Coordinates of C-alpha atoms and ligand atoms in Angstrom, one line a residue:
X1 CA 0.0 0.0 0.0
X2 CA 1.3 3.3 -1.3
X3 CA 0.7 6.3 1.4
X4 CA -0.9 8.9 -0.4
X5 CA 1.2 11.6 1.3
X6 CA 4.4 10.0 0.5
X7 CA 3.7 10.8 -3.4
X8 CA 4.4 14.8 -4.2
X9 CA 2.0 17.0 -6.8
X10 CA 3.9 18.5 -9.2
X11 CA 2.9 20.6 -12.5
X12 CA -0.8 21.5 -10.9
X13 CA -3.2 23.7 -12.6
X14 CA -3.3 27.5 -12.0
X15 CA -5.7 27.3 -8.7
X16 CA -3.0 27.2 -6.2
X17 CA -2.0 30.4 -4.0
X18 CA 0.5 30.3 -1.8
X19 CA 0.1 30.2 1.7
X20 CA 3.4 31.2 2.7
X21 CA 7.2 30.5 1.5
X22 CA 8.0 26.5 0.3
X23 CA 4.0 25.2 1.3
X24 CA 1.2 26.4 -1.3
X25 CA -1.9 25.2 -2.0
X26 CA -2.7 22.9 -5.4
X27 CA -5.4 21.8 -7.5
X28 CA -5.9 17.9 -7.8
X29 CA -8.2 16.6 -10.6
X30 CA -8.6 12.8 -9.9
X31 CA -11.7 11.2 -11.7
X32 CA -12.6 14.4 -12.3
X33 CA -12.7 15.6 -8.7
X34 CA -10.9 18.6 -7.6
X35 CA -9.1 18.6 -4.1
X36 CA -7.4 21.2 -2.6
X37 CA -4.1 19.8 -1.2
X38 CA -1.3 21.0 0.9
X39 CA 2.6 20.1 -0.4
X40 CA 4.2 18.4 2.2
X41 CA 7.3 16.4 2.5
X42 CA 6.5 13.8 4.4
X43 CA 3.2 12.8 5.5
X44 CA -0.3 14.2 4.9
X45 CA -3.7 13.3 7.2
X46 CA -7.0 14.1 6.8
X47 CA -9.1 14.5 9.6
X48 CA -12.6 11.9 9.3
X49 CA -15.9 13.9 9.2
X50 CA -14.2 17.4 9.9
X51 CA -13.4 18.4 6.4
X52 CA -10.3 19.4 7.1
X53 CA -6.5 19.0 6.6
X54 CA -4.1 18.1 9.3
X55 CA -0.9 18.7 7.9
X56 CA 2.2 17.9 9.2
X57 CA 5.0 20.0 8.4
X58 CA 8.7 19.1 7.3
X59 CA 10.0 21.3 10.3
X60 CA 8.8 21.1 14.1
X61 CA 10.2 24.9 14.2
X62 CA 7.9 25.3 11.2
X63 CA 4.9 23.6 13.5
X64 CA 5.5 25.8 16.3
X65 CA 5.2 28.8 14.1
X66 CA 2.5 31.1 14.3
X67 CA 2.5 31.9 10.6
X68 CA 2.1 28.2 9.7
X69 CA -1.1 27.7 12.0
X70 CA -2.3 30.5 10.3
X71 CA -1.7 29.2 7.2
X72 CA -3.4 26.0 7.9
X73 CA -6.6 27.8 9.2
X74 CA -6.6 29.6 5.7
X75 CA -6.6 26.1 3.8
X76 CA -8.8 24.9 5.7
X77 CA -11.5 27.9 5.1
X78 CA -10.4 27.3 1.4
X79 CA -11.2 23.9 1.4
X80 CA -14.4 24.4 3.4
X81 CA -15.4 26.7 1.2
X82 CA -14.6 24.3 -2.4
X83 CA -16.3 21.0 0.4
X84 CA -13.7 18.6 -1.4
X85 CA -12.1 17.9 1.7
X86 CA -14.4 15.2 2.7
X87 CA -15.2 14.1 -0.8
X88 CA -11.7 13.3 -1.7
X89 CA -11.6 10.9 -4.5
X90 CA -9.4 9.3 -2.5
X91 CA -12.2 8.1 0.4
X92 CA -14.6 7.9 -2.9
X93 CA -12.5 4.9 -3.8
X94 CA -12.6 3.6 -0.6
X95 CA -8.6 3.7 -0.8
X96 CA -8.1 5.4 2.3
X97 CA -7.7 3.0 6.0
X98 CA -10.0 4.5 9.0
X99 CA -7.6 4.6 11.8
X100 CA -7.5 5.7 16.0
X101 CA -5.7 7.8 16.5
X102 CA -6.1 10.0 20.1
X103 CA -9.7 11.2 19.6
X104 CA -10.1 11.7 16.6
X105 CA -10.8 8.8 13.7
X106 CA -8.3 9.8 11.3
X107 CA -8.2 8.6 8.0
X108 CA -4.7 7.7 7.1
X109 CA -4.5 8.5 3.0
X110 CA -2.9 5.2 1.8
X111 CA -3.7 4.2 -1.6
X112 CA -4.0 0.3 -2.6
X113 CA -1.6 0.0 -5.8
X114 CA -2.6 -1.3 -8.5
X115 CA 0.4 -3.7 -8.5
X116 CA -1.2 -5.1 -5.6
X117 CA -2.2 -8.6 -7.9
X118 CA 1.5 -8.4 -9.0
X119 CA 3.4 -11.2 -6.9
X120 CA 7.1 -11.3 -6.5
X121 CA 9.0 -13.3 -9.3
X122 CA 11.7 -16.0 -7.7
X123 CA 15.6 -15.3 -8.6
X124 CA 16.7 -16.3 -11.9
X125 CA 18.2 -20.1 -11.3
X126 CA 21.3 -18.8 -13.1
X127 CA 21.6 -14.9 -12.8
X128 CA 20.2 -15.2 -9.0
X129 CA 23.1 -17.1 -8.0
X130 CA 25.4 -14.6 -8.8
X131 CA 23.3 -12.1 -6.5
X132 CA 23.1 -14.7 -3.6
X133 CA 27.4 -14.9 -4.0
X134 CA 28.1 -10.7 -4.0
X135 CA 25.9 -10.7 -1.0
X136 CA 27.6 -13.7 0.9
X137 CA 31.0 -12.1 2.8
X138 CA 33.0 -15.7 3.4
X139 CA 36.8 -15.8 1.7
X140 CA 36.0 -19.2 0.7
X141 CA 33.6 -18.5 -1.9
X142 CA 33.5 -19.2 -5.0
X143 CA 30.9 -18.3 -7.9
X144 CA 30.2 -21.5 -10.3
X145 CA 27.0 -20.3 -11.5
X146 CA 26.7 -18.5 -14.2
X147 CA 29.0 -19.7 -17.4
X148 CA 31.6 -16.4 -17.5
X149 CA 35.4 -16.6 -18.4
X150 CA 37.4 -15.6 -15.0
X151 CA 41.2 -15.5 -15.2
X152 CA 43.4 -17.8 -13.1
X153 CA 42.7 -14.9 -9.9
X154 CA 39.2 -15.3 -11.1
X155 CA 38.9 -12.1 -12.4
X156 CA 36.4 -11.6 -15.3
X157 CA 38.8 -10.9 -18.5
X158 CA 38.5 -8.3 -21.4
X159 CA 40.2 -10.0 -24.0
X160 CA 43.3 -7.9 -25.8
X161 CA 42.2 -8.3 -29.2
X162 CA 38.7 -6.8 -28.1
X163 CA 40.8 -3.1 -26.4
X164 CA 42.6 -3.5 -29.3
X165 CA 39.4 -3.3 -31.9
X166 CA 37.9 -0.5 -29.6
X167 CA 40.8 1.5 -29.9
X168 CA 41.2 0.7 -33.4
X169 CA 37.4 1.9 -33.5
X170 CA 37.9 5.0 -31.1
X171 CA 41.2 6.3 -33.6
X172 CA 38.3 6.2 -36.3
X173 CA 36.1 8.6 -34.8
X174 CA 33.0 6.1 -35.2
X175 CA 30.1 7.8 -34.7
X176 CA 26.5 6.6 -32.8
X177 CA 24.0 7.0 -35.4
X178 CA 21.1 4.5 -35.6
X179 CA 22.3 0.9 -37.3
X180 CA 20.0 -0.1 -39.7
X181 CA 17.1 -2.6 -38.3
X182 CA 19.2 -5.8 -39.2
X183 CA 22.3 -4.6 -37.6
X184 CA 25.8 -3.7 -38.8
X185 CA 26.2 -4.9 -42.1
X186 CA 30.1 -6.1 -41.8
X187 CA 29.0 -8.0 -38.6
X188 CA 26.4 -10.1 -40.5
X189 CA 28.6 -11.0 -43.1
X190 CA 31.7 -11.6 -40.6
X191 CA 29.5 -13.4 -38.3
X192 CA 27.4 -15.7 -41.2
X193 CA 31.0 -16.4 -42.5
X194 CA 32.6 -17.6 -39.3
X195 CA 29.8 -19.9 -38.6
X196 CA 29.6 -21.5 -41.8
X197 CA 32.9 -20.4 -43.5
X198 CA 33.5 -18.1 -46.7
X199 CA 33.4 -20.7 -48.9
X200 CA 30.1 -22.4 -47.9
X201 CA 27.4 -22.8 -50.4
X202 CA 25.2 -21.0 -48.2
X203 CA 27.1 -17.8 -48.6
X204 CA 28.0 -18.1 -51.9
X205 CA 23.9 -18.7 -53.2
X206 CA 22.8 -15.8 -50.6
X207 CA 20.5 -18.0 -48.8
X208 CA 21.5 -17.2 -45.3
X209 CA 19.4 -14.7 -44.0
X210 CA 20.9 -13.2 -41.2
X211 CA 20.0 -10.2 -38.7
X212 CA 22.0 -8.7 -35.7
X213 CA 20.2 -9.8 -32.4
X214 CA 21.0 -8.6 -28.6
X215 CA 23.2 -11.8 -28.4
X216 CA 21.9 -15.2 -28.1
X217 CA 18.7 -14.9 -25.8
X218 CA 17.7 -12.3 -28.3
X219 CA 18.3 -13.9 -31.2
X220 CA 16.7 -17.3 -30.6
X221 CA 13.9 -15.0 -28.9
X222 CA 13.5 -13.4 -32.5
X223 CA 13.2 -16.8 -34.1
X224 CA 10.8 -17.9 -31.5
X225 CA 8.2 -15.3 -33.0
X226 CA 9.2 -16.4 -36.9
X227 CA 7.7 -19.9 -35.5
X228 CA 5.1 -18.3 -33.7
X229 CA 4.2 -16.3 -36.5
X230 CA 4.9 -18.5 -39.4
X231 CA 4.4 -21.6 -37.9
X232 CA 1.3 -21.5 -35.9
X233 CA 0.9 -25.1 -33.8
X234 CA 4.5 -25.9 -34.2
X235 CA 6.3 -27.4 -31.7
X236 CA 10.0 -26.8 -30.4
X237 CA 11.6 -29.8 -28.9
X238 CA 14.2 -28.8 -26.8
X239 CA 17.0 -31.6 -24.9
X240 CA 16.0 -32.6 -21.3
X241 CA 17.9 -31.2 -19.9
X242 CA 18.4 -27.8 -21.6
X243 CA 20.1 -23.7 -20.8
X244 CA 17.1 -22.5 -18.7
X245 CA 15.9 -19.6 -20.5
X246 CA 15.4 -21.6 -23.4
X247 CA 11.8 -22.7 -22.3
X248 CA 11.4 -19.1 -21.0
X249 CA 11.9 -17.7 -24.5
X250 CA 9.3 -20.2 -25.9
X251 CA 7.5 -19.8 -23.5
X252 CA 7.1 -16.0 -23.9
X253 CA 6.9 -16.4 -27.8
X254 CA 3.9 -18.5 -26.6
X255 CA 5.9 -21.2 -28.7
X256 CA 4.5 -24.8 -27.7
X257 CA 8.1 -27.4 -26.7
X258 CA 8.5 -30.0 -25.3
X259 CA 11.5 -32.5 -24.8
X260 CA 13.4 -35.2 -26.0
X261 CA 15.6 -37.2 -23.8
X262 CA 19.7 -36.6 -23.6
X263 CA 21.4 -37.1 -20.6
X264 CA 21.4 -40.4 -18.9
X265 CA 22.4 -40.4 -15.4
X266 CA 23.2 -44.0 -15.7
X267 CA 26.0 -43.6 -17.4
X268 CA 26.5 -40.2 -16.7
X269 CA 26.5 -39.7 -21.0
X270 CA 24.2 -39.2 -23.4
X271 CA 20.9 -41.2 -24.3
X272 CA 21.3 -41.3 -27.9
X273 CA 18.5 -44.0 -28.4
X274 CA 15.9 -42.3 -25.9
X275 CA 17.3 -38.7 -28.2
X276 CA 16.3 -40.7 -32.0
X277 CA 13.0 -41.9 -30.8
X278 CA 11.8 -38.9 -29.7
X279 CA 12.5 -36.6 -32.2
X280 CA 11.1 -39.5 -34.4
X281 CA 8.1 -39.5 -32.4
X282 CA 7.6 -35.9 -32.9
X283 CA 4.9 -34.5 -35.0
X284 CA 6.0 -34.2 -38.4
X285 CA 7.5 -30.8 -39.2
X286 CA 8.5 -30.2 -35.6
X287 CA 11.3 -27.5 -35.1
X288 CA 14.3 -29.1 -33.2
X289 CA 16.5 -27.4 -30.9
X290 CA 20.1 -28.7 -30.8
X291 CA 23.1 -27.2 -29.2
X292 CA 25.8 -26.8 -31.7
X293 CA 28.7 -27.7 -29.3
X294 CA 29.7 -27.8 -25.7
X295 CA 25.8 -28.5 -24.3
X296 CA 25.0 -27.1 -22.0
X297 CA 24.4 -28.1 -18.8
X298 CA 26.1 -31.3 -19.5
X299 CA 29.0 -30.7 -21.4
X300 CA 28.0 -34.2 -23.3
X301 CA 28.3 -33.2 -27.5
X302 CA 27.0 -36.3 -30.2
X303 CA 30.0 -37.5 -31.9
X304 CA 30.2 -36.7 -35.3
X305 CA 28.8 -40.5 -36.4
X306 CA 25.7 -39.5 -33.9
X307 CA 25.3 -36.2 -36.0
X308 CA 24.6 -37.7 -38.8
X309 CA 22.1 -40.3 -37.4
X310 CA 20.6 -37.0 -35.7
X311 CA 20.4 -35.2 -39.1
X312 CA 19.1 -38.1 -41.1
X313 CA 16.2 -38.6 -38.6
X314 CA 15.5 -35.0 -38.6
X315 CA 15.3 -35.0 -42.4
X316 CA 13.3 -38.5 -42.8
X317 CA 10.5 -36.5 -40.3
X318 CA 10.8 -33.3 -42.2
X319 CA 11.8 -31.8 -39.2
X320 CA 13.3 -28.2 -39.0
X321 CA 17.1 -27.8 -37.6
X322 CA 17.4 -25.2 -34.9
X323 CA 21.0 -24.6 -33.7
X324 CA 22.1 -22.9 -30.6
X325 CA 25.1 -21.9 -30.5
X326 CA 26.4 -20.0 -27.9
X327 CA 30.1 -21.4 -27.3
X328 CA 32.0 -21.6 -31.0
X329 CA 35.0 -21.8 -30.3
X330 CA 35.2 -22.5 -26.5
X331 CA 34.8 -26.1 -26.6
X332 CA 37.9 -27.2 -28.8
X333 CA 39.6 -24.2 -29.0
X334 CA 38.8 -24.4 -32.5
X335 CA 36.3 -22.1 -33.9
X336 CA 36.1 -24.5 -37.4
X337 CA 36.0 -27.7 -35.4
X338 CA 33.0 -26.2 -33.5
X339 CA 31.0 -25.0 -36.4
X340 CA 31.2 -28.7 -37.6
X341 CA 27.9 -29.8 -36.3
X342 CA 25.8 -27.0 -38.5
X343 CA 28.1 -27.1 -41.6
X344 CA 27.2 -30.8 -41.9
X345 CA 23.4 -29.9 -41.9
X346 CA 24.0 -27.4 -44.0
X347 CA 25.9 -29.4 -46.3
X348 CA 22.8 -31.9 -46.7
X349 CA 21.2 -28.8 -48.2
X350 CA 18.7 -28.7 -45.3
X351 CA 17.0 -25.5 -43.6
X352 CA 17.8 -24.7 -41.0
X353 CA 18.0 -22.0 -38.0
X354 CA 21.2 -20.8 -36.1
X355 CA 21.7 -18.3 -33.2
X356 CA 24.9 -17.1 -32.5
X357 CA 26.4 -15.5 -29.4
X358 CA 30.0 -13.8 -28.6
X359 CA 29.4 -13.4 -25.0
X360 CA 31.5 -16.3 -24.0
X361 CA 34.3 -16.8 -27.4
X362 CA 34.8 -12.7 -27.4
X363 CA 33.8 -12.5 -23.8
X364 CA 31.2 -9.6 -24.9
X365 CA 28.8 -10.8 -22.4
X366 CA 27.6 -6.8 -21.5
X367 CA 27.2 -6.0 -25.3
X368 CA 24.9 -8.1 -26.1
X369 CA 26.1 -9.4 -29.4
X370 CA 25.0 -12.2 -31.7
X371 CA 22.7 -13.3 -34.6
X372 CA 20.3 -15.1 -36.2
X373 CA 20.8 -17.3 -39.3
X374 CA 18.1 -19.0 -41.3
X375 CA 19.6 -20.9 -44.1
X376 CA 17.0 -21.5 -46.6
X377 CA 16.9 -23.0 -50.1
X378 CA 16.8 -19.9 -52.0
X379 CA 17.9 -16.5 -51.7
X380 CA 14.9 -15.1 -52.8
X381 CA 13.1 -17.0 -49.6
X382 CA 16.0 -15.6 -47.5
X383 CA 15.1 -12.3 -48.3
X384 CA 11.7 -12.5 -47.4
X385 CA 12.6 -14.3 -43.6
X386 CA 15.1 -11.2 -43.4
X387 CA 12.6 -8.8 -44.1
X388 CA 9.9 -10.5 -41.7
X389 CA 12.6 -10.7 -39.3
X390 CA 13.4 -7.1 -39.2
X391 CA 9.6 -6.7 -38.7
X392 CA 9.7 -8.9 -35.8
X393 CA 12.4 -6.4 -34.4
X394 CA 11.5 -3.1 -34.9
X395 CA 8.7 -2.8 -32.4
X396 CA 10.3 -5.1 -29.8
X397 CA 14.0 -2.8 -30.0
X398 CA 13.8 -0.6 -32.9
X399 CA 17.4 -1.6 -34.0
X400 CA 20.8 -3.1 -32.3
X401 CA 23.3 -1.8 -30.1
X402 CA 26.5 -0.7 -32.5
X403 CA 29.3 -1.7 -30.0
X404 CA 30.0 -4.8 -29.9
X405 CA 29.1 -5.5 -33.6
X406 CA 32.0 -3.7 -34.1
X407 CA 34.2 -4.9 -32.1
X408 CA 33.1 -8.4 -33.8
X409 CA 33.4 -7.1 -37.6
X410 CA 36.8 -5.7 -36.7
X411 CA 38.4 -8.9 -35.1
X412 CA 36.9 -11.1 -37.4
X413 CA 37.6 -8.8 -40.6
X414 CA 41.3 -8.1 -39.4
X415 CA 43.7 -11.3 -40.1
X416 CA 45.9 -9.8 -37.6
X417 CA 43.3 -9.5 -34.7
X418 CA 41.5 -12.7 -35.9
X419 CA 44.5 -15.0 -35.5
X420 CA 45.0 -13.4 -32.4
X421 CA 41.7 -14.1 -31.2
X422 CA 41.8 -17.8 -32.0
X423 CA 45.4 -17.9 -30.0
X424 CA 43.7 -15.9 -26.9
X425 CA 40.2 -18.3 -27.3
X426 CA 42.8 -21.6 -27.1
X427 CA 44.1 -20.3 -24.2
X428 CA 41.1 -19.8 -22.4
X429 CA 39.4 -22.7 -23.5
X430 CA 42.7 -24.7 -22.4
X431 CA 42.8 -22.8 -19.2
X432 CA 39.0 -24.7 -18.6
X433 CA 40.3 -27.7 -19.6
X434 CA 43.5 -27.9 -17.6
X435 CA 41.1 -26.8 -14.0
X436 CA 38.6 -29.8 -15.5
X437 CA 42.0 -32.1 -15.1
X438 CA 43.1 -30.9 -11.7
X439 CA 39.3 -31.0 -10.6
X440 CA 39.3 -34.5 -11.7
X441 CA 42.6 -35.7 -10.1
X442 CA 42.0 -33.5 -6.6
X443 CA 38.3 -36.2 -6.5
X444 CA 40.3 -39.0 -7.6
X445 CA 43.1 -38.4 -4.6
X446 CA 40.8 -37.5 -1.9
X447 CA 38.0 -39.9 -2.7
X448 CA 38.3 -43.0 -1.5
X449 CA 35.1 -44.1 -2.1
X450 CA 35.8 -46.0 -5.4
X451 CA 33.8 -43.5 -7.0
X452 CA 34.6 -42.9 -10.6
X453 CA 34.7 -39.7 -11.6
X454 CA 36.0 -39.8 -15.1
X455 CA 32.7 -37.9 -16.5
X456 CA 34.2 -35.0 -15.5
X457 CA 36.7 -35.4 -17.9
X458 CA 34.6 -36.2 -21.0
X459 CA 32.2 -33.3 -20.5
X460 CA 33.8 -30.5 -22.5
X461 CA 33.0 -26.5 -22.8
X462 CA 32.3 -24.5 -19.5
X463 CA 30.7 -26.6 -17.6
X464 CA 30.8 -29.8 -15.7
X465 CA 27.3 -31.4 -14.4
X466 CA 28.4 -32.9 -11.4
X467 CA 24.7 -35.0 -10.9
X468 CA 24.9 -33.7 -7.6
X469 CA 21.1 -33.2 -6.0
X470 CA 19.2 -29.9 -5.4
X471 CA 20.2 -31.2 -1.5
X472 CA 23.4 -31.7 -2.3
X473 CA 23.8 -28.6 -4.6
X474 CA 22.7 -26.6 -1.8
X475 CA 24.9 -28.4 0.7
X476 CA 27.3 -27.0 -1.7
X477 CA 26.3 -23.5 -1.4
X478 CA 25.3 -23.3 2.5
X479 CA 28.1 -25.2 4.1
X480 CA 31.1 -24.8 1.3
X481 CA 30.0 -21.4 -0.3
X482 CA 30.3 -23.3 -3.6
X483 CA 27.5 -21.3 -6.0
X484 CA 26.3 -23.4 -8.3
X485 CA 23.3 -24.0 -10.2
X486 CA 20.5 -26.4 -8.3
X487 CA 20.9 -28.8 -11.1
X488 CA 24.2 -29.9 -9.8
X489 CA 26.1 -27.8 -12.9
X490 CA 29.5 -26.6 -12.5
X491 CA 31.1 -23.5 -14.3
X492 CA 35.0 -24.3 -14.5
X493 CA 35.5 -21.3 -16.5
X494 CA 34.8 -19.7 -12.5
X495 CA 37.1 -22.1 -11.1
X496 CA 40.9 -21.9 -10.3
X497 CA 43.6 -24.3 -10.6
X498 CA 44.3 -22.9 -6.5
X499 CA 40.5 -23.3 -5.3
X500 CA 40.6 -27.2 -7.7
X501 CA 41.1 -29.1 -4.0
X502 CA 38.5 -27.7 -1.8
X503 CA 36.5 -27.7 -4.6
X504 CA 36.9 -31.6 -4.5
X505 CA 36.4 -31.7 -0.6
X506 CA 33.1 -29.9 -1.1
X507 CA 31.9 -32.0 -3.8
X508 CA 33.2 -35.2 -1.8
X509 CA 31.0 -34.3 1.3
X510 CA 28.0 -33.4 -0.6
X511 CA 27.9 -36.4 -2.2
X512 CA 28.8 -38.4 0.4
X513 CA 27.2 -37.2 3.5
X514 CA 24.0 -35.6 1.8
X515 CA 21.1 -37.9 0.0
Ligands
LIG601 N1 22.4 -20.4 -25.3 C1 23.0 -21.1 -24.4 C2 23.1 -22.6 -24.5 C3 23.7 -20.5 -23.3 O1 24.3 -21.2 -22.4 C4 23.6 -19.1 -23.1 C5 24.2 -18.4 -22.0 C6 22.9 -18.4 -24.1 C7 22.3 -19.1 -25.2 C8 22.7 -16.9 -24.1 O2 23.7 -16.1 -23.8 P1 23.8 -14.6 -24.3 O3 24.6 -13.9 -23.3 O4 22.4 -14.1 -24.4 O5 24.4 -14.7 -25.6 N2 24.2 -19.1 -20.8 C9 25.1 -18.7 -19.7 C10 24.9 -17.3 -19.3 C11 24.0 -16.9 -18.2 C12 22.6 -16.9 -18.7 O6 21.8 -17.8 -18.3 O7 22.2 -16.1 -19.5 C13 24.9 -19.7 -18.6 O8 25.5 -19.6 -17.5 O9 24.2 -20.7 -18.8

């Protein structure tokens, strides 16, 4: 409940005169009801039945003042006069709470918002946990939530090639004007090109349609409403389990999903079978959500034989491709190697969709960078998705930030920069991998147990799923100050080689000692 008087009146009509320096009396129109009122800074009553105002002021000097008594006794002849006093719309709308006070029945003027219905949304499961680790004050803790590069001090990391770009773009004098709806035009033909390379058939018939997107949320949100739009009834099926937000964007697009299976806890890999019969169970036509590389949470990729059962399936159904790909080259080290999942559906001469993200391989996670791709089998088609795509973005963000597109064009488009990038990406991504071994040999040391732990090893990208338990997860956070996601997933690209052993002695107790 708002309190009426805690609000101020600004930019009233003409009927107030001033009563004396700083208070003055103003007109109120509400429903069409005019109230005399009193500026105050903090609290305003109104006496019940009297028609009056019982103001209090922002000074107890001012209070004892004779002037400000008088004053009063004029607003109140005023407002005796106009009889709004006791009429206020306020007490119309039955918004204002009777209360005791002394004597008199006061009405205290508290408004009942009309947010009231609105209840309070729960934390993010990913973004949340890195508000519940700022607030914590231990010297233990450690943030493994959200999937964010940190150096070996686990410090989050500008990468050099991007200062160099921005300076590169700051000596130019680059100016701020609008971008066009579809973004920067070098970005979406750098960014088309590094996903399915210069040479692709795709690029050289001009049936990629591509458009700049507020990095990967937004650009698989913008394909979302294509299939809402386009494809009224048709399902998404997404990997169970899956990123989160992914059945938050469908969800919003009002995009029906649902899920075929992918990780097996059995063997701690994937469940290629239970994956093939339920996408070939799927109505006809269905779009399918695949994660190019490094899934996540699991950090469990098809091989390359398992792509090409996934893809032949996909095709036999008629089924529509939808690539996520969020982590090019952070899962080999090799941005080529990464794009190899999508090139070989593209090679089949399929359609298919791609979102692309360079918060993780650029570490542009503030500038929100990325695309979407719809390869389809003409370039005249890809000119109409473009063009409908645009639509889809104009009234949702009018057109994309400018920044970090490029910073993107300018790495990509610069062989000096690029091959730099590639050398700074291996060594992050081999940073990851070398925290994954020591993780892996720190269990294997101080578990006794017999537990294997060799999964950990096989998973690749940012992330390890542990298969630790919501319990156990929060056993984790409560007694280790481990932050983690409650589906027992891991960031490594959070973890350092130093924090590797009680990172092991935290996941050894929680699995252990918590069911
Ligand atoms: N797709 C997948 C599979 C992702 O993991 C992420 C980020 C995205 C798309 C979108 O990232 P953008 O920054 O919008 O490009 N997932 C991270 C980051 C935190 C989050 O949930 O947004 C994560 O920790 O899972």
């Amino acid at each position: 409940m708002a309190v009426v008087a805690s609000f101020g009146v600004h930019g009233c009509g003409g009927a107030g005169a001033s009563h004396r320096g700083g208070a003055q009396t103003e007109t109120v129109t509400d429903g069409g009801l005019s109230m005399r009122w009193y500026r105050m800074m903090w609290c305003r009553w109104w006496l019940h039945g009297g028609g009056i105002c019982l103001m209090m002021s922002e000074a107890w000097s001012e209070i004892q003042s004779v002037r400000w008594w008088v004053s009063i006794f004029n607003l109140v002849k005023a407002n005796s006069m106009l009889g709004t006093s006791n009429h206020s719309t306020f007490l119309a709308k039955d918004s204002i709470r009777a209360k005791s006070f002394t004597r008199a029945s006061m009405n205290v003027a508290v408004k009942v918002s009309r947010f009231n219905d609105i209840t309070m949304a729960p934390p993010d499961p990913i973004l949340g946990v890195s508000e519940a680790f700022r607030a914590d004050t231990h010297e233990m803790k450690l943030n493994l939530g959200v999937g964010a590069y940190r150096t070996e001090d686990l410090q989050p990391y500008v990468l050099s090639v991007v200062k160099k770009a921005e300076t590169l773009m700051l000596d130019r004098g680059e100016n701020k004007e609008y971008l066009p709806i579809e973004g920067l035009d070098a970005f979406n033909k750098a960014t088309a090109e590094l996903l399915f390379g210069a040479d692709n058939a795709v690029i050289q018939q001009q049936r990629v349609a591509t458009v700049q997107g507020l990095s990967g949320t937004g650009s698989l949100r913008l394909a979302a409403v294509l299939i809402e739009r386009y494809f009224p009834g048709s399902k998404v099926l997404i990997s169970s389990p899956t990123w989160g937000n992914h059945k938050n964007i469908f969800n919003d697009a009002r995009v029906p999903w649902s899920e075929y299976r992918y990780y097996d806890p059995k063997t701690v890999g994937l469940d290629f079978d239970g994956m093939i019969a339920d996408i070939k169970a799927a109505p006809e036509g269905s779009f399918v959500l695949l994660h190019g590389c490094a899934h996540n949470p699991t950090g469990i990729d098809p091989t390359s034989e398992q792509w090409e059962t996934i893809a032949d399936v996909i095709q036999e159904k008629n089924h529509i491709p939808f690539f996520d790909v969020a982590y090019q080259g952070f899962a080999s080290g090799s941005l080529d190697e990464d794009a190899s999942s999508v090139r070989l559906f593209a090679a089949r001469g399929m359609e298919l969709l791609i979102a692309q993200s360079y918060s993780k391989n650029l570490g542009l996670y503030a500038e929100r960078i990325g695309a979407i791709n719809i390869v389809c089998s003409s370039s005249d088609a890809a000119q109409r998705v473009k063009s409908q795509l645009k639509r889809i973005a104009r009234p949702m963000y009018s057109n994309p930030p400018i920044h970090g597109a490029r910073i993107v064009a300018n790495v990509v488009g610069n062989p000096d920069l690029f091959n730099e990038w590639k050398e700074e990406m291996e060594l992050m991504a081999g940073r990851i991998k070398s925290v994954r071994k020591k993780l892996y040999d720190s269990l294997s040391a101080k578990d006794n147990s017999g537990k294997d732990w060799s999964f950990i090893l096989k998973q690749i990208g940012m992330f390890s799923f542990t298969g630790l338990n919501k319990a156990q997860s929060d056993n984790m956070t409560n007694k280790w100050h481990v932050y983690m996601t409650k589906d027992g997933r891991i960031s490594l690209a959070g973890l350092s080689s130093a924090k590797c052993e009680y990172l092991a002695d935290a996941i050894i107790d929680s699995y252990h000692n918590i069911s």
